[in-house]
Amino acid sequence: MDTSAVHALALGLPEVEEYEHGGLPAFRVRGARFATMLDPETLTVNLMLGEAGIREAAAAWPEHCSEQWYAGRLSSAHVDFSDIEPGLLRELVTDAWRNRAPAALRRLLD
């Protein structure tokens, strides 16, 4: 997978907008950030999966996901997508979107 594929996955979800967060491309749904791209040379993204989702992803796929802490709290899953299976990345990005999207909007994907 490459950076453009992650962009396409995120922007393909309902009501997603891309913006700049700390000088990096980021994605939000109705004002709530669910993903931030990191250095394009490292092929990584931080996904806001919620605490339980972050821990589950890091435990299930340690070769791709790790816990990312910010200001003393578990903030996101740091995902290396350089050699991840496309279906898994799609699932993780969608889960991050679901974690931040309002319930009425989440129903669009159910």
PDB file of N, CA, C and O in Angstrom, residues 37-104:
ATOM      1  N   MET A  37      -1.954  11.338   8.658  1.00  0.00           N
ATOM      2  CA  MET A  37      -0.833  10.760   7.925  1.00  0.00           C
ATOM      3  C   MET A  37       0.450  11.245   8.571  1.00  0.00           C
ATOM      4  O   MET A  37       0.526  12.367   9.060  1.00  0.00           O
ATOM      5  N   LEU A  38       1.472  10.403   8.549  1.00  0.00           N
ATOM      6  CA  LEU A  38       2.766  10.795   9.091  1.00  0.00           C
ATOM      7  C   LEU A  38       3.761  10.908   7.953  1.00  0.00           C
ATOM      8  O   LEU A  38       3.372  11.004   6.795  1.00  0.00           O
ATOM      9  N   ASP A  39       5.010  10.893   8.231  1.00  0.00           N
ATOM     10  CA  ASP A  39       6.050  11.036   7.221  1.00  0.00           C
ATOM     11  C   ASP A  39       5.794  10.076   6.063  1.00  0.00           C
ATOM     12  O   ASP A  39       5.774   8.861   6.259  1.00  0.00           O
ATOM     13  N   PRO A  40       5.578  10.608   4.854  1.00  0.00           N
ATOM     14  CA  PRO A  40       5.262   9.730   3.716  1.00  0.00           C
ATOM     15  C   PRO A  40       6.370   8.727   3.390  1.00  0.00           C
ATOM     16  O   PRO A  40       6.109   7.689   2.808  1.00  0.00           O
ATOM     17  N   GLU A  41       7.589   9.014   3.793  1.00  0.00           N
ATOM     18  CA  GLU A  41       8.684   8.082   3.530  1.00  0.00           C
ATOM     19  C   GLU A  41       8.626   6.856   4.440  1.00  0.00           C
ATOM     20  O   GLU A  41       9.168   5.808   4.098  1.00  0.00           O
ATOM     21  N   THR A  42       7.942   6.975   5.591  1.00  0.00           N
ATOM     22  CA  THR A  42       7.850   5.822   6.493  1.00  0.00           C
ATOM     23  C   THR A  42       6.566   5.032   6.274  1.00  0.00           C
ATOM     24  O   THR A  42       6.403   3.956   6.841  1.00  0.00           O
ATOM     25  N   LEU A  43       5.644   5.564   5.473  1.00  0.00           N
ATOM     26  CA  LEU A  43       4.384   4.895   5.166  1.00  0.00           C
ATOM     27  C   LEU A  43       3.628   4.503   6.439  1.00  0.00           C
ATOM     28  O   LEU A  43       3.319   3.339   6.674  1.00  0.00           O
ATOM     29  N   THR A  44       3.333   5.501   7.262  1.00  0.00           N
ATOM     30  CA  THR A  44       2.601   5.280   8.506  1.00  0.00           C
ATOM     31  C   THR A  44       1.460   6.275   8.642  1.00  0.00           C
ATOM     32  O   THR A  44       1.487   7.365   8.074  1.00  0.00           O
ATOM     33  N   VAL A  45       0.477   5.858   9.412  1.00  0.00           N
ATOM     34  CA  VAL A  45      -0.688   6.692   9.695  1.00  0.00           C
ATOM     35  C   VAL A  45      -1.097   6.430  11.143  1.00  0.00           C
ATOM     36  O   VAL A  45      -0.944   5.309  11.639  1.00  0.00           O
ATOM     37  N   ASN A  46      -1.583   7.462  11.822  1.00  0.00           N
ATOM     38  CA  ASN A  46      -2.157   7.296  13.149  1.00  0.00           C
ATOM     39  C   ASN A  46      -3.664   7.255  13.000  1.00  0.00           C
ATOM     40  O   ASN A  46      -4.259   8.159  12.403  1.00  0.00           O
ATOM     41  N   LEU A  47      -4.279   6.201  13.541  1.00  0.00           N
ATOM     42  CA  LEU A  47      -5.731   6.029  13.456  1.00  0.00           C
ATOM     43  C   LEU A  47      -6.336   6.110  14.848  1.00  0.00           C
ATOM     44  O   LEU A  47      -5.882   5.427  15.771  1.00  0.00           O
ATOM     45  N   MET A  48      -7.372   6.925  15.001  1.00  0.00           N
ATOM     46  CA  MET A  48      -8.040   7.111  16.283  1.00  0.00           C
ATOM     47  C   MET A  48      -9.127   6.045  16.423  1.00  0.00           C
ATOM     48  O   MET A  48     -10.275   6.240  16.035  1.00  0.00           O
ATOM     49  N   LEU A  49      -8.744   4.919  16.984  1.00  0.00           N
ATOM     50  CA  LEU A  49      -9.630   3.757  17.087  1.00  0.00           C
ATOM     51  C   LEU A  49     -10.338   3.656  18.436  1.00  0.00           C
ATOM     52  O   LEU A  49     -11.115   2.724  18.648  1.00  0.00           O
ATOM     53  N   GLY A  50     -10.072   4.575  19.336  1.00  0.00           N
ATOM     54  CA  GLY A  50     -10.572   4.438  20.701  1.00  0.00           C
ATOM     55  C   GLY A  50      -9.645   3.518  21.462  1.00  0.00           C
ATOM     56  O   GLY A  50      -8.935   2.692  20.872  1.00  0.00           O
ATOM     57  N   GLU A  51      -9.614   3.650  22.776  1.00  0.00           N
ATOM     58  CA  GLU A  51      -8.646   2.901  23.574  1.00  0.00           C
ATOM     59  C   GLU A  51      -8.737   1.395  23.356  1.00  0.00           C
ATOM     60  O   GLU A  51      -7.726   0.730  23.137  1.00  0.00           O
ATOM     61  N   ALA A  52      -9.937   0.838  23.399  1.00  0.00           N
ATOM     62  CA  ALA A  52     -10.087  -0.614  23.214  1.00  0.00           C
ATOM     63  C   ALA A  52      -9.639  -1.031  21.812  1.00  0.00           C
ATOM     64  O   ALA A  52      -8.942  -2.035  21.646  1.00  0.00           O
ATOM     65  N   GLY A  53     -10.008  -0.264  20.802  1.00  0.00           N
ATOM     66  CA  GLY A  53      -9.626  -0.580  19.426  1.00  0.00           C
ATOM     67  C   GLY A  53      -8.129  -0.495  19.200  1.00  0.00           C
ATOM     68  O   GLY A  53      -7.554  -1.311  18.466  1.00  0.00           O
ATOM     69  N   ILE A  54      -7.496   0.483  19.834  1.00  0.00           N
ATOM     70  CA  ILE A  54      -6.041   0.629  19.718  1.00  0.00           C
ATOM     71  C   ILE A  54      -5.349  -0.591  20.308  1.00  0.00           C
ATOM     72  O   ILE A  54      -4.466  -1.186  19.697  1.00  0.00           O
ATOM     73  N   ARG A  55      -5.775  -0.968  21.504  1.00  0.00           N
ATOM     74  CA  ARG A  55      -5.164  -2.127  22.173  1.00  0.00           C
ATOM     75  C   ARG A  55      -5.402  -3.415  21.378  1.00  0.00           C
ATOM     76  O   ARG A  55      -4.503  -4.243  21.237  1.00  0.00           O
ATOM     77  N   GLU A  56      -6.612  -3.579  20.843  1.00  0.00           N
ATOM     78  CA  GLU A  56      -6.922  -4.772  20.053  1.00  0.00           C
ATOM     79  C   GLU A  56      -6.068  -4.838  18.791  1.00  0.00           C
ATOM     80  O   GLU A  56      -5.537  -5.895  18.450  1.00  0.00           O
ATOM     81  N   ALA A  57      -5.934  -3.718  18.089  1.00  0.00           N
ATOM     82  CA  ALA A  57      -5.137  -3.692  16.855  1.00  0.00           C
ATOM     83  C   ALA A  57      -3.671  -4.000  17.139  1.00  0.00           C
ATOM     84  O   ALA A  57      -3.042  -4.777  16.416  1.00  0.00           O
ATOM     85  N   ALA A  58      -3.127  -3.396  18.201  1.00  0.00           N
ATOM     86  CA  ALA A  58      -1.722  -3.637  18.548  1.00  0.00           C
ATOM     87  C   ALA A  58      -1.488  -5.089  18.941  1.00  0.00           C
ATOM     88  O   ALA A  58      -0.435  -5.665  18.630  1.00  0.00           O
ATOM     89  N   ALA A  59      -2.457  -5.703  19.605  1.00  0.00           N
ATOM     90  CA  ALA A  59      -2.320  -7.110  20.018  1.00  0.00           C
ATOM     91  C   ALA A  59      -2.498  -8.061  18.835  1.00  0.00           C
ATOM     92  O   ALA A  59      -1.777  -9.058  18.710  1.00  0.00           O
ATOM     93  N   ALA A  60      -3.458  -7.757  17.965  1.00  0.00           N
ATOM     94  CA  ALA A  60      -3.766  -8.659  16.848  1.00  0.00           C
ATOM     95  C   ALA A  60      -2.749  -8.579  15.713  1.00  0.00           C
ATOM     96  O   ALA A  60      -2.456  -9.585  15.071  1.00  0.00           O
ATOM     97  N   TRP A  61      -2.221  -7.381  15.448  1.00  0.00           N
ATOM     98  CA  TRP A  61      -1.316  -7.181  14.315  1.00  0.00           C
ATOM     99  C   TRP A  61      -0.080  -6.395  14.747  1.00  0.00           C
ATOM    100  O   TRP A  61       0.168  -5.284  14.247  1.00  0.00           O
ATOM    101  N   PRO A  62       0.727  -6.934  15.652  1.00  0.00           N
ATOM    102  CA  PRO A  62       1.888  -6.182  16.148  1.00  0.00           C
ATOM    103  C   PRO A  62       2.921  -5.850  15.066  1.00  0.00           C
ATOM    104  O   PRO A  62       3.706  -4.921  15.226  1.00  0.00           O
ATOM    105  N   GLU A  63       2.885  -6.586  13.978  1.00  0.00           N
ATOM    106  CA  GLU A  63       3.811  -6.290  12.878  1.00  0.00           C
ATOM    107  C   GLU A  63       3.412  -5.034  12.111  1.00  0.00           C
ATOM    108  O   GLU A  63       4.218  -4.474  11.365  1.00  0.00           O
ATOM    109  N   HIS A  64       2.168  -4.578  12.305  1.00  0.00           N
ATOM    110  CA  HIS A  64       1.674  -3.386  11.608  1.00  0.00           C
ATOM    111  C   HIS A  64       1.235  -2.273  12.556  1.00  0.00           C
ATOM    112  O   HIS A  64       1.268  -1.100  12.173  1.00  0.00           O
ATOM    113  N   CYS A  65       0.774  -2.612  13.751  1.00  0.00           N
ATOM    114  CA  CYS A  65       0.142  -1.633  14.646  1.00  0.00           C
ATOM    115  C   CYS A  65       0.843  -1.561  15.996  1.00  0.00           C
ATOM    116  O   CYS A  65       1.219  -2.588  16.554  1.00  0.00           O
ATOM    117  N   SER A  66       0.959  -0.345  16.490  1.00  0.00           N
ATOM    118  CA  SER A  66       1.485  -0.151  17.842  1.00  0.00           C
ATOM    119  C   SER A  66       0.701   0.973  18.514  1.00  0.00           C
ATOM    120  O   SER A  66       0.057   1.786  17.851  1.00  0.00           O
ATOM    121  N   GLU A  67       0.763   0.979  19.833  1.00  0.00           N
ATOM    122  CA  GLU A  67       0.073   2.009  20.608  1.00  0.00           C
ATOM    123  C   GLU A  67       0.833   3.327  20.485  1.00  0.00           C
ATOM    124  O   GLU A  67       2.056   3.359  20.590  1.00  0.00           O
ATOM    125  N   GLN A  68       0.090   4.400  20.295  1.00  0.00           N
ATOM    126  CA  GLN A  68       0.676   5.734  20.223  1.00  0.00           C
ATOM    127  C   GLN A  68       0.135   6.538  21.399  1.00  0.00           C
ATOM    128  O   GLN A  68      -1.079   6.661  21.556  1.00  0.00           O
ATOM    129  N   TRP A  69       1.035   7.041  22.225  1.00  0.00           N
ATOM    130  CA  TRP A  69       0.662   7.814  23.401  1.00  0.00           C
ATOM    131  C   TRP A  69       0.954   9.282  23.145  1.00  0.00           C
ATOM    132  O   TRP A  69       1.949   9.631  22.509  1.00  0.00           O
ATOM    133  N   TYR A  70       0.079  10.150  23.643  1.00  0.00           N
ATOM    134  CA  TYR A  70       0.278  11.591  23.531  1.00  0.00           C
ATOM    135  C   TYR A  70      -0.223  12.238  24.815  1.00  0.00           C
ATOM    136  O   TYR A  70      -1.354  11.969  25.235  1.00  0.00           O
ATOM    137  N   ALA A  71       0.593  13.055  25.419  1.00  0.00           N
ATOM    138  CA  ALA A  71       0.243  13.770  26.654  1.00  0.00           C
ATOM    139  C   ALA A  71      -0.243  12.817  27.748  1.00  0.00           C
ATOM    140  O   ALA A  71      -1.217  13.092  28.445  1.00  0.00           O
ATOM    141  N   GLY A  72       0.400  11.669  27.851  1.00  0.00           N
ATOM    142  CA  GLY A  72       0.085  10.731  28.910  1.00  0.00           C
ATOM    143  C   GLY A  72      -1.144   9.882  28.710  1.00  0.00           C
ATOM    144  O   GLY A  72      -1.581   9.179  29.614  1.00  0.00           O
ATOM    145  N   ARG A  73      -1.719   9.913  27.497  1.00  0.00           N
ATOM    146  CA  ARG A  73      -2.889   9.072  27.249  1.00  0.00           C
ATOM    147  C   ARG A  73      -2.741   8.315  25.931  1.00  0.00           C
ATOM    148  O   ARG A  73      -2.052   8.761  25.012  1.00  0.00           O
ATOM    149  N   LEU A  74      -3.392   7.181  25.867  1.00  0.00           N
ATOM    150  CA  LEU A  74      -3.393   6.369  24.657  1.00  0.00           C
ATOM    151  C   LEU A  74      -4.250   7.090  23.620  1.00  0.00           C
ATOM    152  O   LEU A  74      -5.445   7.292  23.823  1.00  0.00           O
ATOM    153  N   SER A  75      -3.635   7.529  22.538  1.00  0.00           N
ATOM    154  CA  SER A  75      -4.341   8.416  21.610  1.00  0.00           C
ATOM    155  C   SER A  75      -4.700   7.789  20.271  1.00  0.00           C
ATOM    156  O   SER A  75      -5.719   8.158  19.678  1.00  0.00           O
ATOM    157  N   SER A  76      -3.857   6.869  19.776  1.00  0.00           N
ATOM    158  CA  SER A  76      -4.122   6.319  18.446  1.00  0.00           C
ATOM    159  C   SER A  76      -3.323   5.041  18.236  1.00  0.00           C
ATOM    160  O   SER A  76      -2.445   4.698  19.012  1.00  0.00           O
ATOM    161  N   ALA A  77      -3.664   4.371  17.148  1.00  0.00           N
ATOM    162  CA  ALA A  77      -2.875   3.230  16.699  1.00  0.00           C
ATOM    163  C   ALA A  77      -1.941   3.738  15.608  1.00  0.00           C
ATOM    164  O   ALA A  77      -2.386   4.350  14.636  1.00  0.00           O
ATOM    165  N   HIS A  78      -0.674   3.509  15.795  1.00  0.00           N
ATOM    166  CA  HIS A  78       0.335   3.866  14.810  1.00  0.00           C
ATOM    167  C   HIS A  78       0.432   2.683  13.851  1.00  0.00           C
ATOM    168  O   HIS A  78       0.799   1.580  14.264  1.00  0.00           O
ATOM    169  N   VAL A  79       0.049   2.897  12.602  1.00  0.00           N
ATOM    170  CA  VAL A  79      -0.062   1.798  11.639  1.00  0.00           C
ATOM    171  C   VAL A  79       0.960   1.959  10.517  1.00  0.00           C
ATOM    172  O   VAL A  79       0.974   2.980   9.822  1.00  0.00           O
ATOM    173  N   ASP A  80       1.792   0.953  10.356  1.00  0.00           N
ATOM    174  CA  ASP A  80       2.739   0.876   9.251  1.00  0.00           C
ATOM    175  C   ASP A  80       2.012   0.165   8.111  1.00  0.00           C
ATOM    176  O   ASP A  80       1.688  -1.018   8.213  1.00  0.00           O
ATOM    177  N   PHE A  81       1.735   0.889   7.044  1.00  0.00           N
ATOM    178  CA  PHE A  81       0.975   0.287   5.944  1.00  0.00           C
ATOM    179  C   PHE A  81       1.850  -0.085   4.751  1.00  0.00           C
ATOM    180  O   PHE A  81       1.337  -0.395   3.670  1.00  0.00           O
ATOM    181  N   SER A  82       3.163  -0.141   4.951  1.00  0.00           N
ATOM    182  CA  SER A  82       4.062  -0.434   3.837  1.00  0.00           C
ATOM    183  C   SER A  82       3.840  -1.819   3.233  1.00  0.00           C
ATOM    184  O   SER A  82       3.972  -1.992   2.020  1.00  0.00           O
ATOM    185  N   ASP A  83       3.498  -2.804   4.072  1.00  0.00           N
ATOM    186  CA  ASP A  83       3.273  -4.150   3.534  1.00  0.00           C
ATOM    187  C   ASP A  83       2.031  -4.802   4.135  1.00  0.00           C
ATOM    188  O   ASP A  83       1.938  -6.018   4.222  1.00  0.00           O
ATOM    189  N   ILE A  84       1.063  -3.982   4.491  1.00  0.00           N
ATOM    190  CA  ILE A  84      -0.172  -4.481   5.099  1.00  0.00           C
ATOM    191  C   ILE A  84      -1.117  -4.995   4.007  1.00  0.00           C
ATOM    192  O   ILE A  84      -1.098  -4.503   2.876  1.00  0.00           O
ATOM    193  N   GLU A  85      -1.896  -5.978   4.346  1.00  0.00           N
ATOM    194  CA  GLU A  85      -2.911  -6.497   3.415  1.00  0.00           C
ATOM    195  C   GLU A  85      -3.977  -5.405   3.225  1.00  0.00           C
ATOM    196  O   GLU A  85      -4.446  -4.818   4.190  1.00  0.00           O
ATOM    197  N   PRO A  86      -4.343  -5.082   1.982  1.00  0.00           N
ATOM    198  CA  PRO A  86      -5.278  -3.989   1.724  1.00  0.00           C
ATOM    199  C   PRO A  86      -6.599  -4.101   2.488  1.00  0.00           C
ATOM    200  O   PRO A  86      -7.128  -3.100   2.968  1.00  0.00           O
ATOM    201  N   GLY A  87      -7.139  -5.301   2.622  1.00  0.00           N
ATOM    202  CA  GLY A  87      -8.394  -5.478   3.357  1.00  0.00           C
ATOM    203  C   GLY A  87      -8.270  -5.105   4.823  1.00  0.00           C
ATOM    204  O   GLY A  87      -9.193  -4.529   5.415  1.00  0.00           O
ATOM    205  N   LEU A  88      -7.131  -5.418   5.427  1.00  0.00           N
ATOM    206  CA  LEU A  88      -6.910  -5.063   6.829  1.00  0.00           C
ATOM    207  C   LEU A  88      -6.804  -3.553   6.982  1.00  0.00           C
ATOM    208  O   LEU A  88      -7.398  -2.972   7.894  1.00  0.00           O
ATOM    209  N   LEU A  89      -6.078  -2.894   6.099  1.00  0.00           N
ATOM    210  CA  LEU A  89      -5.978  -1.433   6.187  1.00  0.00           C
ATOM    211  C   LEU A  89      -7.346  -0.797   6.005  1.00  0.00           C
ATOM    212  O   LEU A  89      -7.710   0.129   6.729  1.00  0.00           O
ATOM    213  N   ARG A  90      -8.128  -1.301   5.063  1.00  0.00           N
ATOM    214  CA  ARG A  90      -9.486  -0.791   4.850  1.00  0.00           C
ATOM    215  C   ARG A  90     -10.308  -0.938   6.127  1.00  0.00           C
ATOM    216  O   ARG A  90     -11.017  -0.020   6.545  1.00  0.00           O
ATOM    217  N   GLU A  91     -10.195  -2.096   6.773  1.00  0.00           N
ATOM    218  CA  GLU A  91     -10.925  -2.339   8.018  1.00  0.00           C
ATOM    219  C   GLU A  91     -10.496  -1.365   9.119  1.00  0.00           C
ATOM    220  O   GLU A  91     -11.331  -0.800   9.824  1.00  0.00           O
ATOM    221  N   LEU A  92      -9.192  -1.146   9.271  1.00  0.00           N
ATOM    222  CA  LEU A  92      -8.696  -0.254  10.315  1.00  0.00           C
ATOM    223  C   LEU A  92      -9.109   1.200  10.075  1.00  0.00           C
ATOM    224  O   LEU A  92      -9.529   1.890  11.004  1.00  0.00           O
ATOM    225  N   VAL A  93      -8.992   1.664   8.833  1.00  0.00           N
ATOM    226  CA  VAL A  93      -9.395   3.044   8.520  1.00  0.00           C
ATOM    227  C   VAL A  93     -10.889   3.210   8.745  1.00  0.00           C
ATOM    228  O   VAL A  93     -11.344   4.198   9.334  1.00  0.00           O
ATOM    229  N   THR A  94     -11.679   2.242   8.316  1.00  0.00           N
ATOM    230  CA  THR A  94     -13.132   2.301   8.516  1.00  0.00           C
ATOM    231  C   THR A  94     -13.482   2.270  10.002  1.00  0.00           C
ATOM    232  O   THR A  94     -14.371   3.011  10.448  1.00  0.00           O
ATOM    233  N   ASP A  95     -12.782   1.459  10.781  1.00  0.00           N
ATOM    234  CA  ASP A  95     -13.028   1.414  12.224  1.00  0.00           C
ATOM    235  C   ASP A  95     -12.718   2.756  12.879  1.00  0.00           C
ATOM    236  O   ASP A  95     -13.440   3.195  13.784  1.00  0.00           O
ATOM    237  N   ALA A  96     -11.644   3.413  12.449  1.00  0.00           N
ATOM    238  CA  ALA A  96     -11.315   4.731  12.993  1.00  0.00           C
ATOM    239  C   ALA A  96     -12.414   5.729  12.641  1.00  0.00           C
ATOM    240  O   ALA A  96     -12.830   6.534  13.480  1.00  0.00           O
ATOM    241  N   TRP A  97     -12.891   5.673  11.398  1.00  0.00           N
ATOM    242  CA  TRP A  97     -13.993   6.547  10.979  1.00  0.00           C
ATOM    243  C   TRP A  97     -15.227   6.277  11.837  1.00  0.00           C
ATOM    244  O   TRP A  97     -15.851   7.204  12.343  1.00  0.00           O
ATOM    245  N   ARG A  98     -15.574   5.003  12.019  1.00  0.00           N
ATOM    246  CA  ARG A  98     -16.745   4.632  12.835  1.00  0.00           C
ATOM    247  C   ARG A  98     -16.603   5.130  14.272  1.00  0.00           C
ATOM    248  O   ARG A  98     -17.582   5.521  14.893  1.00  0.00           O
ATOM    249  N   ASN A  99     -15.383   5.100  14.786  1.00  0.00           N
ATOM    250  CA  ASN A  99     -15.146   5.540  16.160  1.00  0.00           C
ATOM    251  C   ASN A  99     -15.453   7.023  16.345  1.00  0.00           C
ATOM    252  O   ASN A  99     -15.826   7.442  17.437  1.00  0.00           O
ATOM    253  N   ARG A 100     -15.325   7.812  15.297  1.00  0.00           N
ATOM    254  CA  ARG A 100     -15.520   9.259  15.405  1.00  0.00           C
ATOM    255  C   ARG A 100     -16.807   9.770  14.751  1.00  0.00           C
ATOM    256  O   ARG A 100     -17.243  10.877  15.035  1.00  0.00           O
ATOM    257  N   ALA A 101     -17.407   8.977  13.885  1.00  0.00           N
ATOM    258  CA  ALA A 101     -18.616   9.428  13.183  1.00  0.00           C
ATOM    259  C   ALA A 101     -19.838   9.344  14.096  1.00  0.00           C
ATOM    260  O   ALA A 101     -19.931   8.439  14.932  1.00  0.00           O
ATOM    261  N   PRO A 102     -20.786  10.261  13.937  1.00  0.00           N
ATOM    262  CA  PRO A 102     -22.036  10.176  14.704  1.00  0.00           C
ATOM    263  C   PRO A 102     -22.811   8.902  14.323  1.00  0.00           C
ATOM    264  O   PRO A 102     -22.679   8.384  13.215  1.00  0.00           O
ATOM    265  N   ALA A 103     -23.633   8.435  15.247  1.00  0.00           N
ATOM    266  CA  ALA A 103     -24.377   7.183  15.044  1.00  0.00           C
ATOM    267  C   ALA A 103     -25.199   7.199  13.760  1.00  0.00           C
ATOM    268  O   ALA A 103     -25.227   6.216  13.019  1.00  0.00           O
ATOM    269  N   ALA A 104     -25.874   8.289  13.472  1.00  0.00           N
ATOM    270  CA  ALA A 104     -26.712   8.359  12.272  1.00  0.00           C
ATOM    271  C   ALA A 104     -25.876   8.181  11.009  1.00  0.00           C
ATOM    272  O   ALA A 104     -26.314   7.545  10.051  1.00  0.00           O
TER     273      ALA A 104
END
